[in-house]
PDB file of C-alpha atoms and ligand atoms in Angstrom:
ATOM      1  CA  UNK A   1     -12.361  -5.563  20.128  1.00  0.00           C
ATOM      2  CA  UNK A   2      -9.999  -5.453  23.227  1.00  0.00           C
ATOM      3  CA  UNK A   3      -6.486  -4.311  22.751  1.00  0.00           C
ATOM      4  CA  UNK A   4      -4.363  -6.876  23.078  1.00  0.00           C
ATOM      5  CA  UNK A   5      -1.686  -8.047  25.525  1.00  0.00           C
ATOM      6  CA  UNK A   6       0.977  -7.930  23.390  1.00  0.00           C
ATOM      7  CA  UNK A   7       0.081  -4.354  22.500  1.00  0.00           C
ATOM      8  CA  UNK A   8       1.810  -3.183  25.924  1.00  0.00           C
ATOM      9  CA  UNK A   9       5.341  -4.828  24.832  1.00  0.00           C
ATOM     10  CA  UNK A  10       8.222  -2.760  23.984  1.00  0.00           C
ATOM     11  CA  UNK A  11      10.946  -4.357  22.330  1.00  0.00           C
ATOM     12  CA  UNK A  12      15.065  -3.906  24.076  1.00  0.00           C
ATOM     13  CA  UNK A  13      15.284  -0.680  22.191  1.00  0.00           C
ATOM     14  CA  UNK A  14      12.135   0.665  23.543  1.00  0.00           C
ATOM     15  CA  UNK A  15      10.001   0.430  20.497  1.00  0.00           C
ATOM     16  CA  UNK A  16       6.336   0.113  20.168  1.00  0.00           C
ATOM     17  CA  UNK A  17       4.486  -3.178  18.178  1.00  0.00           C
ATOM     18  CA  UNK A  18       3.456  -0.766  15.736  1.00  0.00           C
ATOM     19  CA  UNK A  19       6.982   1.055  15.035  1.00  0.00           C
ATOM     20  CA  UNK A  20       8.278  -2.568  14.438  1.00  0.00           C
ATOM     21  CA  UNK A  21       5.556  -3.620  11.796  1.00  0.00           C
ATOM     22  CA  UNK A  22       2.642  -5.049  13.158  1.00  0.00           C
ATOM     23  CA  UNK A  23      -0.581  -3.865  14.497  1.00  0.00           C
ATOM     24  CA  UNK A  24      -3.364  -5.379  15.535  1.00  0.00           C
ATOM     25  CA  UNK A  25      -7.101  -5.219  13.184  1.00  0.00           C
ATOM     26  CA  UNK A  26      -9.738  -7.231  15.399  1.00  0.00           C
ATOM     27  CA  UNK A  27      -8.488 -10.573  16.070  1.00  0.00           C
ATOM     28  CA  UNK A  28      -5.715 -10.495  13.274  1.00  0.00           C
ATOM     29  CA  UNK A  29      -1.927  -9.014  13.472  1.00  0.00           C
ATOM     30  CA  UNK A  30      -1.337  -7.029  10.560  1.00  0.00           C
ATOM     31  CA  UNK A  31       2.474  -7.368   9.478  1.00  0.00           C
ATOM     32  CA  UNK A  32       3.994  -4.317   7.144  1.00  0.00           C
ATOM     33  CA  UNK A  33       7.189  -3.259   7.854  1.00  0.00           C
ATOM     34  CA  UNK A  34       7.689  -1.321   4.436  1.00  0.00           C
ATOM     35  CA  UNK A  35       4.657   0.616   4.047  1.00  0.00           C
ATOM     36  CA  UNK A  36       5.739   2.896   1.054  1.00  0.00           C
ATOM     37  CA  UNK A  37       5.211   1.486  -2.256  1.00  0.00           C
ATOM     38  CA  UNK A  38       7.974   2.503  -4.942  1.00  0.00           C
ATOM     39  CA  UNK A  39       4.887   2.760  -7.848  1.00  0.00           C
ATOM     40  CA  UNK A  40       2.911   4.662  -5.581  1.00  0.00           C
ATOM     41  CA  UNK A  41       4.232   8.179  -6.578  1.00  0.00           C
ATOM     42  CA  UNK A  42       6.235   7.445  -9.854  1.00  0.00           C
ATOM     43  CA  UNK A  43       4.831   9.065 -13.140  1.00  0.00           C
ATOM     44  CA  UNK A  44       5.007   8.065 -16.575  1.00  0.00           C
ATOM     45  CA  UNK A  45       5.467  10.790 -19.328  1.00  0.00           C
ATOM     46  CA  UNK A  46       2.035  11.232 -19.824  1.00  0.00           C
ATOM     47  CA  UNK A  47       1.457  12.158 -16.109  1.00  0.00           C
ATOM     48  CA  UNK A  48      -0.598   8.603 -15.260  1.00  0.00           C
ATOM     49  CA  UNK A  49       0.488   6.949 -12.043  1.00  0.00           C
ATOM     50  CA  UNK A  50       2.303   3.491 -11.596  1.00  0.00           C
ATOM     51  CA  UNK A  51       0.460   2.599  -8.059  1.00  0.00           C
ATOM     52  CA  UNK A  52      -2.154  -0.219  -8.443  1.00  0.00           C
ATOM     53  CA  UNK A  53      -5.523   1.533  -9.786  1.00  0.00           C
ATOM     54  CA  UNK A  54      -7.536   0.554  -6.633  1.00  0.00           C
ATOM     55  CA  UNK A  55      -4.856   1.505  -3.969  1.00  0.00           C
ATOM     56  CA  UNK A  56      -4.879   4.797  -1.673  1.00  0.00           C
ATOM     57  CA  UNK A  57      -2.307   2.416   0.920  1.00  0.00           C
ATOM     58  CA  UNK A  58       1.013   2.714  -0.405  1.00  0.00           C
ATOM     59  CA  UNK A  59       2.397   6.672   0.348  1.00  0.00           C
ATOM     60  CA  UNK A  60       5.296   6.990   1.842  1.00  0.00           C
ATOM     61  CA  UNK A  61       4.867   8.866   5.076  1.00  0.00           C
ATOM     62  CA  UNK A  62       4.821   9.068   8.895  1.00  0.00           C
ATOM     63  CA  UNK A  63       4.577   5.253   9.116  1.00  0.00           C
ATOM     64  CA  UNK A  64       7.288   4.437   6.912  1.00  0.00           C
ATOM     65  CA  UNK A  65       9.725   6.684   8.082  1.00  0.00           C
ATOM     66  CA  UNK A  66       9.358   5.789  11.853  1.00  0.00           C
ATOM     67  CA  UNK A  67      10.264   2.226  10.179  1.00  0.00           C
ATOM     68  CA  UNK A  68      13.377   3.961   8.615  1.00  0.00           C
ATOM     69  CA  UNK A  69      11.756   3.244   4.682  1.00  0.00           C
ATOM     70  CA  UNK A  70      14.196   5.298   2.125  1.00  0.00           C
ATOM     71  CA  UNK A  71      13.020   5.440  -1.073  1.00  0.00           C
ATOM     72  CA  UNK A  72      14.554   3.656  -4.111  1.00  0.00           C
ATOM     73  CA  UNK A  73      16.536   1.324  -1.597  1.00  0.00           C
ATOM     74  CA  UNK A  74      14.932  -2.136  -0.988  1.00  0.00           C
ATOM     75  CA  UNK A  75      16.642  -3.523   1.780  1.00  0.00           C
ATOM     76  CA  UNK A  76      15.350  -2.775   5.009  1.00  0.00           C
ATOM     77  CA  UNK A  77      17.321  -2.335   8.436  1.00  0.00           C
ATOM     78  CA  UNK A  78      18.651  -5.244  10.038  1.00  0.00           C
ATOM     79  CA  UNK A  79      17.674  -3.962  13.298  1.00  0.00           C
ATOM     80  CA  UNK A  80      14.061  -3.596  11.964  1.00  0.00           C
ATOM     81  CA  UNK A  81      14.041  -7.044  11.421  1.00  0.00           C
ATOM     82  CA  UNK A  82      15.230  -7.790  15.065  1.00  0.00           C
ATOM     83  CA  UNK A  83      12.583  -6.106  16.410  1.00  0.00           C
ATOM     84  CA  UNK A  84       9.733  -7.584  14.176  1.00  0.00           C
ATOM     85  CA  UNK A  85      11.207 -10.608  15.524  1.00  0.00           C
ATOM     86  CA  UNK A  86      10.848 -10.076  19.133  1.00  0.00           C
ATOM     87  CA  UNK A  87       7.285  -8.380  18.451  1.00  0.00           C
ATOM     88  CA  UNK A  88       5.886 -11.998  16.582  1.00  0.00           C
ATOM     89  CA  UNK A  89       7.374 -13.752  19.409  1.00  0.00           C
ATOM     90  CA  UNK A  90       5.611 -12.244  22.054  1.00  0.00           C
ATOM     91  CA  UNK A  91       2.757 -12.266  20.113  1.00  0.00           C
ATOM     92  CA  UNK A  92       2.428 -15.710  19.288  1.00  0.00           C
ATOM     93  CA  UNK A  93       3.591 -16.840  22.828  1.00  0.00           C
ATOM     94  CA  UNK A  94       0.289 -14.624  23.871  1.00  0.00           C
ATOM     95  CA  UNK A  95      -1.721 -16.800  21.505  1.00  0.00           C
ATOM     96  CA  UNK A  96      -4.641 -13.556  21.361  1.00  0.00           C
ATOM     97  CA  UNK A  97      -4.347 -13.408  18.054  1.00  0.00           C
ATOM     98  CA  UNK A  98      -6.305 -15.806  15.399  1.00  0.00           C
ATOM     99  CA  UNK A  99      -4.717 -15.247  12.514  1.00  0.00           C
ATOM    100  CA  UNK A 100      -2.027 -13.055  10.641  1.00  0.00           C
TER     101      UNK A 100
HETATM  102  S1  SF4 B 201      -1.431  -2.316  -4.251  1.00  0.00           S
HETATM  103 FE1  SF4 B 201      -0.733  -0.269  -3.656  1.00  0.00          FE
HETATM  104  S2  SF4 B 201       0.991  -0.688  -2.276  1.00  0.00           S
HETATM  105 FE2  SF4 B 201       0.638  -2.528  -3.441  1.00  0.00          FE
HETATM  106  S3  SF4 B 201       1.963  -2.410  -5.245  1.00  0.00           S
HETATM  107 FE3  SF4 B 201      -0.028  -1.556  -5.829  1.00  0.00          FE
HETATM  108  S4  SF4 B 201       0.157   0.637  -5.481  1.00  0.00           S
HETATM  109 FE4  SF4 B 201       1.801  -0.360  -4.356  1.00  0.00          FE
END
């Protein structure tokens, strides 16, 4: 499927859709803006991981930090937020895609 429209936008800060959360799968906007999952590398004595049995999604890496995701703290960067904000907005105004 074509890339959409709203792909192109940068937000005031010159970030990509992507950077700010969302991507784009088909027709549908994919929204994550904290990638890493807290169970996804912690241990329990015996050496058996926390993350979800059927999950390979949740690492923290590349994506996560260009989202500024630190470990072990849960709230997430105001200015994250703002730009998620102005991402949807475009997005929806767009009206490409059919669901989120
Ligand atoms: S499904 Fe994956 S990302 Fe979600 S809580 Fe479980 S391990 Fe974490």
């Amino acid at each position: 499927m074509r890339a959409h429209a709203w792909q192109n936008y940068r937000t005031k800060d010159g970030t990509t859709p992507s950077a700010a959360g969302v991507e784009q799968l088909g027709d549908m906007l994919v929204v994550n803006v904290a990638p890493g999952c807290e169970y996804f590398t912690v241990r329990d004595d015996a050496g058996h991981s926390f993350r979800c049995s059927f999950c390979g999604y949740g690492r923290f890496d590349k994506r996560s930090q260009t989202m500024g995701q630190v470990r072990g703290q849960v709230d997430l960067d105001a200015a994250l937020l703002g730009r998620l904000e102005e991402v949807l907005r475009v997005a929806a105004e767009s009206g490409e895609a059919r669901h989120v």
